XYZ file of C-alpha atoms in Angstrom:
566
model
C 84.848 104.971 96.421
C 87.903 102.960 97.702
C 87.190 100.049 100.222
C 89.731 98.339 102.356
C 90.377 94.607 102.075
C 88.869 94.360 105.462
C 85.491 95.523 104.136
C 85.747 93.505 101.115
C 86.347 90.399 103.112
C 82.980 90.938 104.955
C 80.962 91.602 101.806
C 82.445 88.937 99.601
C 82.571 86.045 102.029
C 78.855 85.315 102.415
C 77.995 84.027 98.850
C 80.275 81.124 99.064
C 78.458 77.761 99.252
C 81.051 75.049 98.447
C 81.518 72.635 101.371
C 84.705 71.171 102.683
C 84.944 67.363 102.100
C 86.213 66.405 105.627
C 86.341 62.687 104.997
C 88.383 63.143 101.807
C 90.687 65.708 103.496
C 91.416 63.470 106.402
C 92.331 60.609 104.136
C 94.560 62.908 102.143
C 96.303 64.297 105.180
C 96.805 60.826 106.414
C 98.635 59.973 103.154
C 100.770 63.062 103.396
C 101.686 62.485 107.058
C 102.938 59.043 106.018
C 104.882 60.537 103.117
C 106.546 63.246 105.334
C 106.943 61.012 108.345
C 105.067 63.525 110.553
C 103.229 61.893 113.464
C 100.127 64.092 113.582
C 98.419 67.241 112.483
C 95.282 68.945 113.469
C 93.663 71.289 110.950
C 90.928 73.828 111.398
C 88.866 75.843 108.929
C 86.882 78.904 109.932
C 84.410 79.913 107.186
C 81.653 82.427 107.504
C 81.978 82.257 111.384
C 81.755 78.595 111.659
C 84.798 76.276 112.558
C 85.250 72.812 111.102
C 88.304 70.852 112.561
C 89.713 67.456 112.210
C 92.791 65.540 113.631
C 94.903 62.916 111.951
C 97.785 60.830 113.334
C 99.157 60.140 116.869
C 100.253 62.803 119.395
C 102.661 60.424 120.955
C 104.407 57.584 119.076
C 105.395 55.675 122.140
C 101.741 55.448 123.519
C 100.195 55.520 119.986
C 97.584 57.858 121.460
C 95.776 59.487 118.672
C 95.734 63.282 118.062
C 92.262 64.851 118.721
C 90.876 68.220 117.772
C 91.576 69.404 121.483
C 95.118 68.249 121.343
C 97.454 71.169 122.332
C 100.507 71.977 120.245
C 103.208 74.643 120.639
C 102.609 77.348 117.939
C 106.074 78.813 117.820
C 106.337 82.236 116.180
C 102.608 82.363 115.488
C 102.741 83.491 119.293
C 103.784 86.799 117.757
C 100.353 87.491 116.356
C 98.690 86.646 119.720
C 101.242 89.052 121.483
C 100.736 91.784 118.750
C 96.987 91.579 119.305
C 97.236 91.860 123.037
C 99.710 94.853 122.722
C 97.206 96.555 120.267
C 94.617 96.425 122.981
C 96.864 98.913 124.948
C 97.275 101.061 121.763
C 93.352 101.056 121.533
C 93.081 102.217 125.060
C 95.510 105.164 124.434
C 98.031 103.654 126.906
C 100.785 103.255 124.317
C 101.470 105.019 120.952
C 102.991 102.982 118.067
C 105.352 105.703 116.931
C 106.453 106.962 120.460
C 110.014 106.007 121.266
C 110.298 102.830 123.396
C 111.986 105.093 126.007
C 108.646 106.895 126.602
C 107.764 103.692 128.408
C 111.015 102.158 129.289
C 113.208 105.212 130.291
C 116.418 103.193 130.831
C 116.120 101.511 127.450
C 119.586 101.464 125.746
C 121.340 99.657 122.994
C 124.867 100.416 121.536
C 123.712 102.966 119.058
C 122.567 106.143 120.881
C 120.386 107.140 117.983
C 118.509 103.754 117.940
C 118.254 103.848 121.679
C 116.375 107.227 121.324
C 114.272 106.643 118.174
C 113.353 102.886 118.160
C 109.477 102.624 118.323
C 106.930 99.864 119.043
C 106.058 99.905 115.255
C 109.685 99.032 114.614
C 109.548 96.053 116.874
C 106.166 94.869 115.513
C 107.208 94.810 111.884
C 110.761 93.632 112.428
C 112.603 96.755 111.163
C 114.470 97.630 114.465
C 117.647 95.873 113.371
C 118.988 95.186 116.975
C 121.090 92.191 117.393
C 119.623 89.319 119.340
C 122.395 89.701 121.937
C 120.453 89.378 125.142
C 122.660 86.503 126.839
C 120.905 84.231 129.183
C 118.106 86.083 130.990
C 117.043 83.033 132.898
C 113.612 81.400 133.455
C 112.377 83.778 136.261
C 109.397 86.118 136.235
C 111.902 88.967 135.455
C 112.991 87.465 132.270
C 111.808 90.285 129.954
C 113.122 92.959 132.305
C 116.356 91.199 132.251
C 116.449 90.846 128.293
C 115.943 94.554 127.989
C 118.736 95.293 130.483
C 121.056 92.779 128.863
C 121.014 94.465 125.392
C 122.719 97.762 126.506
C 125.631 96.796 124.379
C 123.754 95.188 121.546
C 124.815 96.473 118.063
C 122.854 96.854 114.965
C 122.433 94.092 112.340
C 121.303 96.974 110.035
C 120.405 100.628 110.611
C 117.065 101.429 112.187
C 114.300 100.990 109.589
C 116.799 100.291 106.727
C 115.346 96.819 105.861
C 113.157 94.087 107.268
C 114.922 91.537 109.387
C 112.973 88.985 111.480
C 113.666 89.044 115.221
C 112.979 85.521 116.641
C 112.745 86.600 120.318
C 114.094 90.009 121.212
C 111.721 92.362 119.436
C 108.588 91.014 120.979
C 110.262 90.428 124.383
C 110.771 94.305 124.382
C 107.102 94.730 123.492
C 106.136 92.332 126.484
C 108.300 94.502 128.788
C 106.389 97.666 127.751
C 103.092 95.797 128.470
C 104.380 94.729 131.905
C 105.334 98.331 132.882
C 101.997 99.785 131.598
C 99.805 96.953 133.073
C 101.824 96.444 136.254
C 101.813 92.586 135.986
C 103.672 89.911 134.237
C 103.373 89.253 130.511
C 101.874 85.738 131.084
C 99.169 87.192 133.214
C 98.556 89.990 130.883
C 97.998 87.540 127.983
C 95.493 85.636 130.098
C 93.551 88.571 131.333
C 93.696 90.770 128.167
C 93.256 88.025 125.480
C 92.782 84.412 126.351
C 90.026 84.864 128.881
C 88.053 87.592 126.876
C 88.294 85.242 123.796
C 86.811 82.422 126.041
C 89.759 80.267 125.574
C 90.430 77.196 127.900
C 93.238 75.494 126.331
C 95.593 78.322 125.277
C 98.541 79.177 127.526
C 101.749 81.345 127.303
C 103.975 78.861 129.177
C 104.798 75.142 128.603
C 104.270 74.164 132.178
C 100.776 75.789 132.167
C 99.508 73.607 129.282
C 97.453 70.498 130.057
C 100.162 67.863 129.597
C 97.502 65.131 129.215
C 96.394 66.775 125.955
C 99.791 68.068 124.929
C 101.383 66.660 121.758
C 105.013 65.286 121.957
C 107.479 66.962 119.544
C 109.562 64.995 117.112
C 112.565 65.591 114.742
C 112.726 64.134 111.310
C 116.322 63.539 110.340
C 115.694 61.302 107.462
C 112.615 59.636 105.952
C 114.117 56.143 106.466
C 114.629 56.687 110.112
C 111.348 58.479 110.746
C 110.471 60.771 113.671
C 112.635 60.634 116.704
C 111.879 62.258 120.115
C 113.092 65.761 120.271
C 115.677 66.466 123.035
C 114.180 69.918 123.440
C 110.623 69.813 124.375
C 110.017 73.513 124.477
C 111.752 76.875 123.854
C 113.294 78.945 126.632
C 111.053 81.396 128.515
C 112.913 84.261 126.733
C 111.013 83.214 123.676
C 107.609 83.532 125.295
C 106.027 86.474 123.595
C 107.644 85.405 120.259
C 107.314 81.624 120.433
C 105.769 80.013 123.588
C 101.981 80.156 123.095
C 100.373 76.726 123.303
C 97.058 76.167 121.720
C 94.563 74.069 119.712
C 93.714 74.473 116.028
C 90.198 75.676 116.948
C 91.395 78.192 119.542
C 93.959 79.612 117.080
C 91.077 80.230 114.703
C 89.181 81.960 117.479
C 91.922 84.477 117.520
C 91.858 84.682 113.550
C 88.053 85.311 113.935
C 88.870 88.760 115.548
C 90.803 89.895 112.360
C 87.814 88.891 110.043
C 85.106 90.470 112.278
C 86.215 94.027 113.042
C 87.922 93.158 116.358
C 85.152 91.156 117.788
C 85.442 87.598 119.305
C 83.063 84.747 118.460
C 81.531 85.267 121.944
C 80.677 88.971 121.101
C 83.406 90.539 123.212
C 85.069 93.408 121.509
C 88.766 92.662 121.659
C 89.890 95.794 119.744
C 88.300 98.429 117.616
C 87.815 98.065 113.858
C 90.449 100.774 113.336
C 92.951 98.815 115.309
C 92.403 95.794 112.959
C 92.824 98.047 109.961
C 96.018 99.295 111.492
C 97.401 95.851 112.098
C 96.592 94.776 108.564
C 97.396 97.790 106.541
C 100.503 99.219 108.162
C 103.146 97.297 106.204
C 106.812 97.318 105.251
C 108.344 95.690 102.238
C 110.010 92.268 102.831
C 113.244 91.876 100.542
C 112.219 88.374 99.578
C 108.671 88.597 98.625
C 108.224 84.967 97.489
C 108.882 82.633 100.398
C 106.317 84.094 102.734
C 104.978 87.345 101.367
C 105.984 90.797 99.933
C 105.090 92.899 103.045
C 105.076 92.608 106.800
C 102.245 94.060 108.781
C 101.882 94.414 112.621
C 102.144 90.907 113.834
C 101.162 89.438 110.417
C 102.719 88.681 107.116
C 100.835 90.190 104.101
C 100.960 87.590 101.260
C 99.974 88.131 97.677
C 98.053 85.136 96.412
C 97.127 85.714 92.765
C 96.247 89.249 93.440
C 94.463 88.733 96.642
C 95.913 89.890 100.039
C 96.126 86.924 102.589
C 97.501 87.429 105.995
C 99.671 84.776 107.573
C 102.090 83.694 110.302
C 104.205 80.593 110.542
C 105.754 79.038 113.641
C 108.272 76.418 114.661
C 109.149 75.417 118.122
C 112.034 73.091 117.247
C 109.916 70.054 116.989
C 106.375 71.328 116.411
C 105.074 73.747 113.765
C 102.056 75.896 113.034
C 100.528 77.617 110.065
C 97.783 80.191 110.056
C 96.309 81.839 106.977
C 93.550 84.489 106.923
C 91.652 85.301 103.653
C 89.571 88.409 104.214
C 88.069 88.367 100.706
C 86.734 84.863 101.222
C 86.009 85.189 104.882
C 88.147 82.169 105.560
C 90.863 81.246 108.011
C 92.906 78.147 108.124
C 95.072 76.761 110.889
C 97.403 73.753 111.033
C 99.306 72.329 114.037
C 101.761 69.478 113.736
C 104.223 67.712 116.111
C 107.148 67.805 113.693
C 108.425 70.053 110.943
C 108.083 72.537 109.530
C 107.808 71.446 105.959
C 106.688 74.034 103.395
C 105.613 71.550 100.805
C 103.448 69.766 103.226
C 101.622 72.893 104.208
C 101.086 73.882 100.650
C 99.717 70.594 99.659
C 97.271 70.381 102.475
C 96.059 74.026 102.461
C 95.775 74.121 98.584
C 93.423 71.084 98.583
C 91.295 72.709 101.344
C 91.176 76.048 99.461
C 90.366 74.326 96.211
C 87.468 72.501 98.010
C 86.134 75.790 99.119
C 86.501 77.582 95.845
C 89.020 79.971 97.376
C 92.306 81.398 95.900
C 95.285 78.912 96.309
C 98.931 79.412 97.277
C 101.153 80.541 94.341
C 104.187 78.380 93.389
C 107.615 79.748 93.897
C 108.900 81.463 90.793
C 111.026 79.703 88.177
C 114.620 80.759 87.450
C 115.220 82.980 84.481
C 117.893 81.477 82.271
C 118.241 84.622 80.134
C 119.629 86.644 83.046
C 123.202 87.551 82.594
C 124.348 88.702 85.990
C 127.790 90.063 87.293
C 128.254 87.368 89.841
C 131.016 89.366 91.683
C 128.421 91.816 92.921
C 126.959 89.032 95.154
C 130.194 87.350 96.320
C 131.149 87.689 99.886
C 130.211 86.613 103.467
C 127.024 87.611 105.126
C 126.722 87.190 108.891
C 124.481 87.737 111.921
C 125.353 86.356 115.325
C 125.402 82.494 115.153
C 124.769 82.332 111.373
C 127.120 82.766 108.451
C 126.517 82.468 104.670
C 129.322 82.494 102.129
C 128.356 83.366 98.512
C 130.923 82.486 95.874
C 130.879 82.156 91.998
C 132.260 78.856 90.626
C 132.188 78.055 86.934
C 129.812 80.656 86.054
C 127.341 79.680 88.848
C 126.589 81.167 92.121
C 126.751 79.184 95.298
C 125.632 79.722 98.807
C 127.574 77.834 101.661
C 125.897 77.738 104.950
C 127.697 76.746 108.234
C 125.549 74.962 110.658
C 125.881 75.312 114.318
C 128.002 72.211 115.334
C 125.340 71.184 117.952
C 122.525 71.715 115.433
C 124.473 69.571 112.815
C 124.912 66.815 115.284
C 121.290 66.837 116.306
C 119.901 66.793 112.811
C 122.630 64.319 111.694
C 123.680 66.686 108.811
C 127.172 67.831 107.608
C 128.205 71.134 109.230
C 128.923 72.748 105.833
C 125.993 72.885 103.347
C 126.334 73.914 99.655
C 123.468 75.243 97.479
C 123.437 76.608 93.856
C 121.529 79.877 93.615
C 119.412 80.076 90.425
C 118.616 83.804 89.424
C 115.011 84.777 89.412
C 115.849 88.508 89.009
C 118.751 90.774 89.711
C 118.130 90.597 93.452
C 116.383 87.183 93.946
C 117.401 83.611 93.504
C 115.787 80.160 93.874
C 117.716 77.790 96.179
C 116.750 74.160 95.423
C 118.049 71.287 97.416
C 118.901 67.654 96.735
C 117.881 66.718 100.317
C 114.581 65.086 100.374
C 113.970 66.746 103.741
C 114.386 70.230 102.382
C 111.948 72.234 100.271
C 113.127 74.822 97.726
C 113.544 78.329 99.089
C 114.152 81.806 97.763
C 116.906 84.151 98.682
C 117.221 87.880 98.280
C 120.782 89.450 97.854
C 120.329 93.241 97.575
C 120.981 96.882 98.442
C 124.119 97.452 96.356
C 126.840 99.837 97.414
C 130.120 100.271 95.451
C 129.148 97.350 93.304
C 128.500 94.945 96.038
C 125.365 93.649 97.704
C 125.113 94.717 101.298
C 122.462 92.126 102.682
C 121.300 88.643 102.180
C 117.714 87.797 103.205
C 116.587 84.156 103.678
C 113.820 82.762 105.745
C 112.867 86.226 106.715
C 116.156 86.784 108.534
C 118.712 89.380 107.186
C 122.430 88.979 107.327
C 124.737 91.951 106.393
C 127.857 91.737 104.403
C 130.870 91.201 106.572
C 134.080 93.270 106.380
C 136.432 90.519 107.300
C 139.660 92.672 106.904
C 140.072 92.910 110.671
C 139.064 89.276 111.630
C 142.497 87.751 110.746
C 143.828 86.320 114.072
C 143.289 82.781 115.055
C 143.049 82.662 118.773
C 143.302 79.451 120.713
C 141.513 79.347 124.052
C 142.696 76.475 126.339
C 140.384 76.064 129.400
C 140.640 74.031 132.585
C 136.933 73.477 133.374
C 135.527 73.624 136.926
C 131.814 73.167 135.828
C 131.419 70.952 132.800
C 127.734 71.434 132.270
C 127.955 75.137 133.015
C 130.814 75.632 130.655
C 129.424 73.852 127.620
C 125.846 75.307 128.170
C 127.467 78.731 128.223
C 129.329 78.008 125.036
C 126.163 76.931 123.234
C 124.719 80.387 124.098
C 128.008 82.055 123.201
C 128.010 80.480 119.656
C 125.017 82.471 118.845
C 126.448 85.657 120.036
C 129.828 85.875 118.097
C 130.925 89.392 117.408
C 130.585 90.473 113.716
C 133.330 88.938 111.507
C 134.394 86.503 114.062
C 134.480 82.643 113.315
C 134.383 79.837 115.760
C 136.428 77.025 113.906
C 137.047 74.514 116.657
C 135.459 73.315 119.938
C 136.886 70.081 121.546
C 137.172 68.707 125.015
C 139.340 65.921 126.646
C 137.692 62.661 127.155
C 137.117 63.339 130.802
C 135.717 66.749 130.076
C 137.932 68.806 132.298
C 140.013 70.381 129.571
C 138.829 72.164 126.385
C 140.307 73.881 123.286
C 138.332 76.447 121.336
C 139.680 78.318 118.341
C 138.082 81.529 117.362
C 139.092 83.880 114.408
C 138.809 87.518 115.473
C 140.600 90.784 115.442
C 142.767 90.340 118.586
C 143.567 88.163 121.605
C 141.971 90.763 123.763
C 138.836 90.750 121.722
C 138.513 86.940 122.100
C 139.391 86.980 125.771
C 136.739 89.608 126.563
C 134.088 87.724 124.624
C 135.080 84.234 125.915
C 135.348 85.413 129.595
C 132.015 87.219 129.520
C 130.392 83.876 128.364
C 132.270 81.238 130.074
C 134.616 82.700 132.601
C 132.575 81.490 135.603
C 133.045 77.828 134.622
C 136.667 77.670 133.675
C 140.173 79.149 133.857
C 141.276 79.924 130.329
C 144.651 80.850 128.642
C 144.699 82.601 125.305
C 147.296 82.137 122.522
C 147.565 83.318 118.971
C 147.578 80.221 116.764
C 149.797 79.813 113.707
C 146.918 79.154 111.205
C 149.357 78.608 108.354
C 150.764 75.586 110.138
C 147.305 74.220 110.768
C 146.554 73.337 107.135
C 148.126 70.793 104.792
C 149.602 68.461 107.329
C 150.670 65.053 105.960
C 148.446 62.066 106.651
C 149.795 59.724 109.501
């Protein structure tokens, strides 16, 4: 008789008797925090229904106030697991069906592709196979933010065809789910989360908005630009409201485990409240799609959870980063264990692996597998992978040099400045298989990653998958015109704020090669490579037209290179 992993977890968890050595782990985490220059971390372990948690480090460097087990952190994209669970309560009640088109609940829903407009479902949104570009503009910070996001994507094109591949959606997919929830429940998403999830779970520290968190207990976020410099205060203390369902939940390590408890106990909360039925938990865990890069996070994506393979055991997970804070959640049904970690810097994959592996070893549970080693015997036709791969705001160039494959990544100029890094980064790709590569780094702040380059058509790979995001191959034949946009600025802050948003929404194949301003800020020159002056004018005016008067010229790119030194 077959039994699900869910059932096995309940049956196999109880015999475990090994205890966590909290004093040793606290000392070890303190060592690792110093090594990685992370100010603090709070770690929780749920085992057989009981939670053990401990805090290490300081939640604020200036005040030296220590982190405590009730310190509140931003859990970034782990918010998606919270949102998915709340959404599945509506599924459990029969108010929404996973495989019904989104239009069943949002009749005006529309994107650029009519077929996607008619066929995309909640399941596509939950498992990140919808493929819709994150082209939602600036929907503001008002209570109508998710309604506006849905309205703003009427012209959004596809990164990939519906259901063709997995490609992580940072904000948009779960914002659409939030809007469905609002229409069905007749109230705002923040109220729905409180009424349908936080309160029934008995949570007192978990909120969906930064301003609702208890600021006296909230950790301050930091960036680590170098190990020598150490942590610096982040200029961005929280994500925009548009990221709410996908990134803005604030919580404690213990309360995050209270949510994880529901997955280990057939949908019941620790206080006995039934959150969802056992069938819904099975649906969330067992409805999965393949992830092109199976090594970095896991080989499959379920509904609001990643399904990992740890030495033959299925472990459920989600990670989160809120610019200057990070979160990790791992749920081990076969051991009846869940582990959470919240930190006010990061994320660093090697830090999480070291901490969790020591805890898991202490408990006698399965540990995290290492990334695979390159296979030096593989003889690949490197030309099949060469090319440019791009999604809005992100571009990767893959090229063969001296028999080795290289990936070049162009950082957003503002991100490069913020992190004190060069705008162009270069990595060698070491083959693991015909479609997978290890990407090591010489930077002590970067851990090795894996990359998938796959889906070959006419001898060329069509997609690059890294950090769960997918970027399609770019046909750059049409993007040949250098257009110079010369602006007289009427609102300096508005103009540059709008360009920050615009950079992440470049049309496919376009490149932004220059953005400079006069010393007084009233004049600016931007150079964008696209298919026509009209194409650049339309894009630029949509984004920044309200803040400047701009003239557009075709630039002579041939004369812009090779100039003699002066």
